[in-house]
XYZ file of C-alpha atoms in Angstrom:
195
model
C 8.723 -18.547 -3.598
C 9.398 -14.925 -3.175
C 10.770 -15.615 0.308
C 13.689 -17.404 -1.296
C 14.879 -14.483 -3.408
C 17.180 -12.660 -0.923
C 17.961 -9.344 -2.284
C 18.415 -5.697 -0.856
C 14.947 -3.986 -0.634
C 15.607 -1.613 -3.499
C 16.499 -4.432 -5.854
C 13.492 -6.512 -4.565
C 11.193 -3.454 -5.128
C 12.286 -3.059 -8.725
C 11.276 -6.857 -9.512
C 7.835 -6.338 -7.627
C 7.399 -3.001 -9.901
C 8.047 -5.085 -13.075
C 5.413 -7.547 -11.999
C 2.977 -4.498 -11.286
C 3.637 -2.906 -14.659
C 2.671 -6.231 -16.372
C -0.458 -6.552 -14.280
C -1.608 -2.881 -14.893
C -0.552 -2.891 -18.729
C -4.082 -3.052 -20.072
C -5.206 -0.371 -17.967
C -2.392 1.940 -19.139
C -2.560 1.010 -22.635
C -6.215 0.519 -23.219
C -8.062 2.417 -20.819
C -5.773 5.456 -20.535
C -5.240 5.346 -24.364
C -1.448 5.012 -24.437
C -1.701 2.115 -26.995
C -2.590 4.628 -29.722
C 0.318 6.818 -28.878
C 2.975 3.981 -28.632
C 1.728 2.077 -31.723
C 3.585 -1.131 -31.366
C 5.899 -3.115 -29.093
C 3.880 -3.031 -25.862
C 6.380 -5.473 -24.323
C 8.506 -4.928 -21.155
C 12.114 -5.772 -21.088
C 14.529 -6.111 -18.166
C 18.104 -6.497 -17.633
C 19.271 -8.558 -14.597
C 22.981 -8.374 -14.218
C 25.426 -9.429 -11.471
C 27.852 -12.425 -10.545
C 26.787 -16.070 -10.959
C 24.541 -17.380 -8.160
C 23.012 -14.210 -7.120
C 19.413 -15.124 -8.095
C 18.892 -13.763 -11.596
C 17.374 -17.001 -13.112
C 15.279 -17.582 -10.026
C 14.002 -13.986 -10.114
C 12.873 -14.735 -13.839
C 11.049 -17.703 -12.875
C 9.410 -16.146 -10.041
C 8.251 -13.347 -12.165
C 6.686 -15.816 -14.701
C 5.216 -17.830 -11.979
C 3.594 -14.639 -10.255
C 2.088 -13.811 -13.472
C 0.815 -17.198 -14.375
C 3.017 -17.362 -17.459
C 5.405 -20.180 -18.731
C 9.055 -19.192 -18.664
C 10.903 -19.854 -22.005
C 14.590 -20.148 -21.220
C 16.487 -19.590 -24.386
C 19.496 -21.939 -24.953
C 21.867 -19.759 -26.808
C 24.026 -22.555 -27.752
C 20.984 -23.819 -29.761
C 20.063 -20.429 -31.209
C 23.382 -19.259 -32.438
C 24.376 -20.910 -35.796
C 27.565 -20.982 -37.867
C 25.326 -20.733 -40.971
C 24.613 -17.332 -42.356
C 21.013 -16.065 -41.521
C 20.128 -19.196 -39.237
C 20.517 -17.252 -36.159
C 18.135 -14.627 -37.256
C 15.667 -17.174 -38.270
C 15.843 -18.934 -34.930
C 15.475 -15.589 -32.974
C 12.375 -15.014 -35.280
C 10.869 -18.355 -34.225
C 11.596 -17.787 -30.600
C 9.838 -14.564 -30.399
C 6.763 -15.936 -32.481
C 6.513 -18.853 -30.187
C 6.668 -16.593 -26.980
C 4.295 -14.346 -28.354
C 1.802 -17.036 -29.323
C 2.169 -18.753 -25.889
C 2.162 -15.505 -23.885
C 5.317 -16.683 -22.188
C 8.252 -14.990 -20.498
C 11.466 -15.043 -22.558
C 14.581 -15.442 -20.616
C 17.951 -15.001 -22.331
C 20.372 -16.185 -19.784
C 23.952 -15.290 -20.357
C 22.440 -12.772 -22.883
C 25.785 -10.923 -23.418
C 26.856 -13.795 -25.709
C 24.109 -12.772 -28.206
C 23.566 -8.967 -27.313
C 27.373 -8.070 -27.303
C 28.607 -4.705 -28.596
C 28.734 -4.345 -32.219
C 32.068 -3.559 -33.876
C 32.941 0.176 -34.687
C 36.064 -0.195 -36.672
C 37.028 -2.201 -39.951
C 34.729 -5.060 -39.888
C 35.810 -8.630 -39.796
C 33.905 -11.237 -41.543
C 32.192 -12.486 -38.454
C 31.423 -8.982 -37.367
C 28.826 -8.620 -40.095
C 26.937 -11.637 -38.870
C 27.213 -10.593 -35.357
C 25.818 -7.032 -36.186
C 23.117 -8.407 -38.227
C 22.038 -10.741 -35.219
C 22.037 -7.820 -32.954
C 19.878 -5.697 -35.326
C 17.332 -8.612 -35.607
C 17.222 -9.089 -31.747
C 16.727 -5.293 -31.507
C 13.717 -5.346 -34.049
C 12.169 -8.385 -32.357
C 12.515 -6.754 -28.922
C 10.790 -3.485 -30.176
C 7.896 -5.431 -31.846
C 7.383 -7.969 -29.041
C 4.426 -7.616 -26.693
C 5.528 -9.958 -24.071
C 8.182 -9.821 -21.351
C 11.853 -10.330 -22.069
C 14.506 -10.767 -19.505
C 18.149 -10.652 -20.239
C 20.409 -12.174 -17.661
C 24.069 -11.637 -17.683
C 27.333 -11.771 -15.613
C 28.823 -8.964 -17.930
C 26.434 -5.983 -18.540
C 29.212 -3.868 -19.770
C 29.656 -6.026 -22.839
C 25.901 -5.261 -23.757
C 25.390 -3.195 -26.951
C 24.541 0.389 -25.988
C 21.504 0.190 -28.340
C 19.833 -2.159 -25.838
C 19.757 0.512 -23.115
C 16.725 2.455 -24.520
C 14.952 -0.719 -24.987
C 15.348 -2.081 -21.494
C 12.839 -0.605 -19.115
C 14.199 -2.003 -15.842
C 17.661 -2.836 -14.892
C 18.188 -4.818 -11.761
C 21.700 -5.174 -10.310
C 22.245 -8.431 -8.405
C 25.238 -8.036 -6.074
C 26.910 -10.647 -4.100
C 24.908 -10.921 -0.599
C 26.068 -8.812 2.107
C 26.127 -9.811 5.758
C 22.408 -9.190 6.137
C 21.386 -11.171 3.131
C 23.804 -14.169 3.943
C 22.211 -14.466 7.598
C 18.715 -14.378 5.898
C 19.964 -17.164 3.421
C 21.392 -19.157 6.366
C 18.128 -18.912 8.243
C 16.042 -20.092 5.371
C 18.309 -22.934 4.754
C 18.217 -23.828 8.385
C 14.496 -23.909 8.474
C 14.303 -25.967 5.263
C 16.605 -28.549 6.780
C 14.593 -28.665 10.067
C 11.214 -29.167 8.070
C 13.040 -31.884 5.946
C 13.818 -33.753 9.109
C 10.244 -33.793 10.457
């Protein structure tokens, strides 16, 4: 539950605001008329970055649960293909399936697929990487659902994602206050388990 997600108040509030944006999306788009102004791609995207074990994946699960949606955690090892064009086809299928199901998409270790595009003389593998990023950006712009990118290496993200990502939550290693809170939660769980 939410009580298990131990974060500083400002980061926690960012996650709660993301949930609120989804809940009030129809009011803003339909009743207030912003859907006509935006045109397409009414989805919300978030980047959750920080060291391993700080709660990024847990937060994605809690968001989906709070909204009553399934969470589709994308296994990038099964998406990225060595065959030309297959990665792009896989991304198309993932976004289509999530759109049909109304599911939250979670790209864990997303820096592996959303890495910076090469700027200099392209190597043979750079062309395929650039094409994959272009497809991912296109899908993200057209998607009407929620996409969460989780990464330990936000600095490696392609800058083109910055304007498409609405929320960036930085998960830092827990401070003294947060470690005390985690310790208390675990102690309470152990006591309850013994009963």
